[in-house]
XYZ file of C-alpha atoms in Angstrom:
269
model
C 108.412 -98.679 136.386
C 109.425 -97.367 140.057
C 108.013 -93.676 138.833
C 104.541 -94.528 137.313
C 104.098 -96.562 141.345
C 105.336 -93.625 142.998
C 103.342 -91.337 141.262
C 100.483 -93.220 141.286
C 100.436 -93.244 145.070
C 100.940 -89.509 144.899
C 97.792 -89.271 142.798
C 95.503 -91.632 144.677
C 96.362 -89.049 147.856
C 95.776 -85.708 145.448
C 92.869 -86.693 143.897
C 91.287 -87.827 146.683
C 91.528 -83.782 148.055
C 89.729 -83.667 144.812
C 86.450 -85.371 146.015
C 87.544 -88.389 143.779
C 87.742 -91.668 145.255
C 88.477 -93.969 142.631
C 91.218 -94.034 139.762
C 90.262 -95.378 136.327
C 90.588 -99.191 136.871
C 94.091 -100.892 134.918
C 91.419 -102.966 133.048
C 90.317 -100.024 131.064
C 93.787 -98.991 129.996
C 95.138 -100.062 126.819
C 98.965 -99.297 126.304
C 100.310 -100.101 122.753
C 104.383 -101.055 122.485
C 103.976 -102.047 118.488
C 103.295 -100.701 115.612
C 103.160 -101.265 111.576
C 104.126 -98.232 111.145
C 107.781 -98.464 110.997
C 108.845 -94.916 112.362
C 105.618 -94.302 114.904
C 107.092 -92.765 117.783
C 104.406 -93.163 120.544
C 103.821 -91.112 123.864
C 101.190 -88.475 125.145
C 100.989 -87.087 121.749
C 100.565 -89.881 119.695
C 97.689 -89.563 117.122
C 94.090 -90.579 118.877
C 95.880 -91.729 121.938
C 93.734 -90.728 125.035
C 90.352 -91.051 126.930
C 86.902 -92.376 125.286
C 84.135 -91.496 127.392
C 81.281 -93.990 126.161
C 84.088 -97.130 126.717
C 85.126 -95.743 129.513
C 88.682 -96.735 128.648
C 91.649 -95.099 128.131
C 94.159 -95.469 124.817
C 97.805 -94.784 125.852
C 101.335 -95.911 123.613
C 104.468 -95.984 125.203
C 107.328 -93.172 124.083
C 109.621 -93.576 122.258
C 109.917 -95.691 118.815
C 107.235 -98.439 118.685
C 109.406 -101.255 118.423
C 108.473 -103.165 121.827
C 110.847 -102.500 123.928
C 111.380 -98.864 125.700
C 114.266 -96.770 124.410
C 114.245 -94.584 127.403
C 112.661 -96.656 130.107
C 112.527 -94.013 133.290
C 111.390 -91.375 130.858
C 108.904 -94.317 129.160
C 107.290 -94.579 132.408
C 106.830 -90.434 133.644
C 105.386 -90.597 130.405
C 102.932 -93.402 131.159
C 102.398 -91.644 134.309
C 101.323 -88.557 133.053
C 98.689 -89.838 130.499
C 97.279 -92.188 133.432
C 97.143 -89.157 135.515
C 95.327 -87.071 133.085
C 92.721 -90.037 131.919
C 92.419 -90.512 135.525
C 90.639 -86.885 136.071
C 88.592 -87.698 132.223
C 87.131 -90.513 133.983
C 86.481 -89.086 137.567
C 85.027 -86.165 135.742
C 80.895 -85.573 135.629
C 79.201 -86.322 133.085
C 75.388 -86.915 131.982
C 73.855 -88.407 129.050
C 70.501 -88.303 127.152
C 68.674 -90.053 124.147
C 67.762 -87.601 121.545
C 66.997 -88.720 117.880
C 67.511 -92.245 118.589
C 71.091 -91.128 119.803
C 73.169 -91.424 122.714
C 74.137 -87.021 123.246
C 76.579 -86.163 126.371
C 74.836 -83.127 127.550
C 77.109 -82.474 130.682
C 81.076 -82.720 131.028
C 82.345 -81.473 134.545
C 81.356 -78.328 134.231
C 81.207 -77.626 130.333
C 77.433 -77.896 129.006
C 76.022 -78.808 125.381
C 72.495 -78.464 123.645
C 71.329 -81.638 122.010
C 71.871 -79.881 118.542
C 75.553 -80.151 119.247
C 76.244 -76.451 120.712
C 78.399 -75.986 123.501
C 78.809 -73.142 126.144
C 81.312 -71.541 125.588
C 82.607 -70.200 122.376
C 86.094 -71.409 120.769
C 88.638 -69.643 121.252
C 90.426 -66.918 118.300
C 93.591 -67.839 117.013
C 95.346 -65.444 118.487
C 94.528 -65.155 121.781
C 96.833 -65.495 124.509
C 94.853 -67.383 127.272
C 91.093 -69.716 127.099
C 87.665 -68.353 127.850
C 86.387 -71.736 126.448
C 85.616 -74.204 129.481
C 86.584 -77.178 127.317
C 89.958 -75.977 126.732
C 89.435 -74.703 130.337
C 89.408 -78.360 131.738
C 91.961 -79.804 129.539
C 93.851 -77.398 130.634
C 93.258 -78.150 134.600
C 93.417 -82.316 133.823
C 96.964 -81.910 131.726
C 98.213 -78.943 134.618
C 97.464 -81.458 137.705
C 98.751 -84.484 135.859
C 102.032 -82.978 135.207
C 102.513 -81.732 138.431
C 102.382 -85.572 140.123
C 104.586 -86.596 137.292
C 107.226 -83.187 138.222
C 106.824 -84.894 141.732
C 107.555 -88.445 141.016
C 110.689 -87.574 138.928
C 111.775 -85.555 141.959
C 111.539 -88.395 144.145
C 113.469 -90.772 141.840
C 115.904 -89.128 140.478
C 115.103 -88.921 137.455
C 117.290 -86.106 135.520
C 116.615 -84.268 132.225
C 118.243 -86.277 128.909
C 119.654 -84.709 126.324
C 118.654 -84.641 122.896
C 114.969 -84.820 121.824
C 114.034 -86.734 124.842
C 114.548 -83.121 126.362
C 111.491 -81.807 125.002
C 109.494 -84.974 126.001
C 110.581 -84.708 130.287
C 109.949 -80.951 130.205
C 106.760 -81.713 128.389
C 105.455 -84.276 130.991
C 107.124 -82.562 134.078
C 105.134 -79.414 133.685
C 108.989 -77.679 132.753
C 108.491 -76.516 128.775
C 108.981 -73.112 128.387
C 108.422 -70.301 125.846
C 112.048 -71.436 124.328
C 110.736 -74.679 124.403
C 107.646 -74.012 122.177
C 109.358 -71.725 120.311
C 111.698 -74.204 118.675
C 108.564 -76.626 118.754
C 106.455 -74.617 116.348
C 109.123 -73.604 114.020
C 109.866 -74.448 111.073
C 112.884 -76.578 112.046
C 112.841 -80.002 112.167
C 114.208 -81.117 115.474
C 114.799 -84.952 114.633
C 115.343 -86.930 111.172
C 112.797 -89.553 112.637
C 109.910 -89.035 110.997
C 107.518 -90.374 113.713
C 109.306 -88.109 116.255
C 109.458 -84.968 114.440
C 105.703 -85.705 113.546
C 105.186 -86.128 117.728
C 106.907 -83.156 118.735
C 105.516 -80.873 115.893
C 101.954 -82.353 117.862
C 103.526 -81.493 121.081
C 104.282 -77.837 119.866
C 100.783 -77.496 119.018
C 98.940 -78.941 122.390
C 101.002 -76.913 124.279
C 99.987 -73.422 122.987
C 96.163 -74.319 121.922
C 95.855 -76.304 125.571
C 98.655 -75.742 128.544
C 99.657 -72.158 127.390
C 96.526 -70.751 127.333
C 95.280 -72.619 130.906
C 98.775 -71.188 132.338
C 97.610 -67.182 131.298
C 94.088 -67.937 132.835
C 95.284 -69.422 136.184
C 98.181 -66.131 135.675
C 95.128 -63.790 134.902
C 93.589 -64.102 138.616
C 96.688 -63.672 140.318
C 100.016 -65.090 141.293
C 98.714 -66.122 145.230
C 95.082 -67.739 143.859
C 96.214 -69.060 140.517
C 96.693 -72.562 142.423
C 93.374 -72.023 144.017
C 91.205 -71.209 141.287
C 92.849 -74.619 140.122
C 91.621 -76.430 142.839
C 88.139 -74.857 142.552
C 87.984 -75.997 138.810
C 89.385 -79.322 139.677
C 86.774 -80.400 142.395
C 84.300 -78.729 139.991
C 85.322 -81.255 137.227
C 84.759 -84.255 139.735
C 81.917 -82.965 141.482
C 79.539 -81.209 138.166
C 78.681 -78.506 140.590
C 79.644 -74.944 139.725
C 78.369 -73.363 142.165
C 81.517 -72.649 144.448
C 83.812 -72.023 141.189
C 80.957 -69.379 140.770
C 81.314 -68.143 144.207
C 85.132 -67.921 143.575
C 84.774 -66.288 140.066
C 81.871 -63.652 141.931
C 83.905 -62.412 144.972
C 87.041 -61.069 142.953
C 84.979 -60.014 139.856
C 81.268 -59.231 140.828
C 78.559 -61.292 140.176
C 77.670 -63.070 137.128
C 81.572 -63.904 136.313
C 81.394 -67.261 135.216
C 78.107 -66.944 132.983
C 79.551 -63.487 131.416
C 83.306 -64.838 130.634
C 82.355 -68.353 129.207
C 78.801 -68.357 127.544
C 78.833 -67.643 124.340
C 75.534 -65.607 122.757
C 74.704 -68.625 120.747
C 73.914 -70.787 123.408
């Protein structure tokens, strides 16, 4: 568990810089280690894993075959760290709720807005777009970008080397090293593992990477090689505080007045 504990110390310092003073409490995290589904493969891309905002609870599964003992303990610890770091940011994100027609409705999450009838501030990205103009994708991408950066630093501190086989994809994914060639393999029709659960896990990894991480990387690259890190930090600070003023100012200075609205707001909103 050393990589996990090393990583938690790193993210505690980093998240404090972003304005987040409290991490997701461990007692609000449930970790699944076994499954009645024999071929089940756990990890960040396991079906239905993630943070539940209304219950304020994170559901995480152990990386690898869900048979009670991790097949690769170091990699399982890194995957756990990535999941926890990711869900900490969801837990720490600003949100507001309202009562609408007798139901609780989340009207605000981070820098994203939602009408009571369900209309969101941004329109979904089209399938063929390389980047994103959707605030939901931007926020999810920012959370995972940061979580993978922390995981990469923890792996370096602990001297964990890239393994072979399908574990190689999980290591590169958790540490933010997955490249275009890897994604092509993951999204091809080639079956990368004979184990059914592992094959589904890798397919899910490919879909998530294409829909979220690749688009968020394009979003940062579009700001310029030197300003991408600045923009990323602005997004995270806005996500935690709920204030978009600094992010709007940052965009306005570089692209002109009203850039946030012009870039992200859907006509239907």
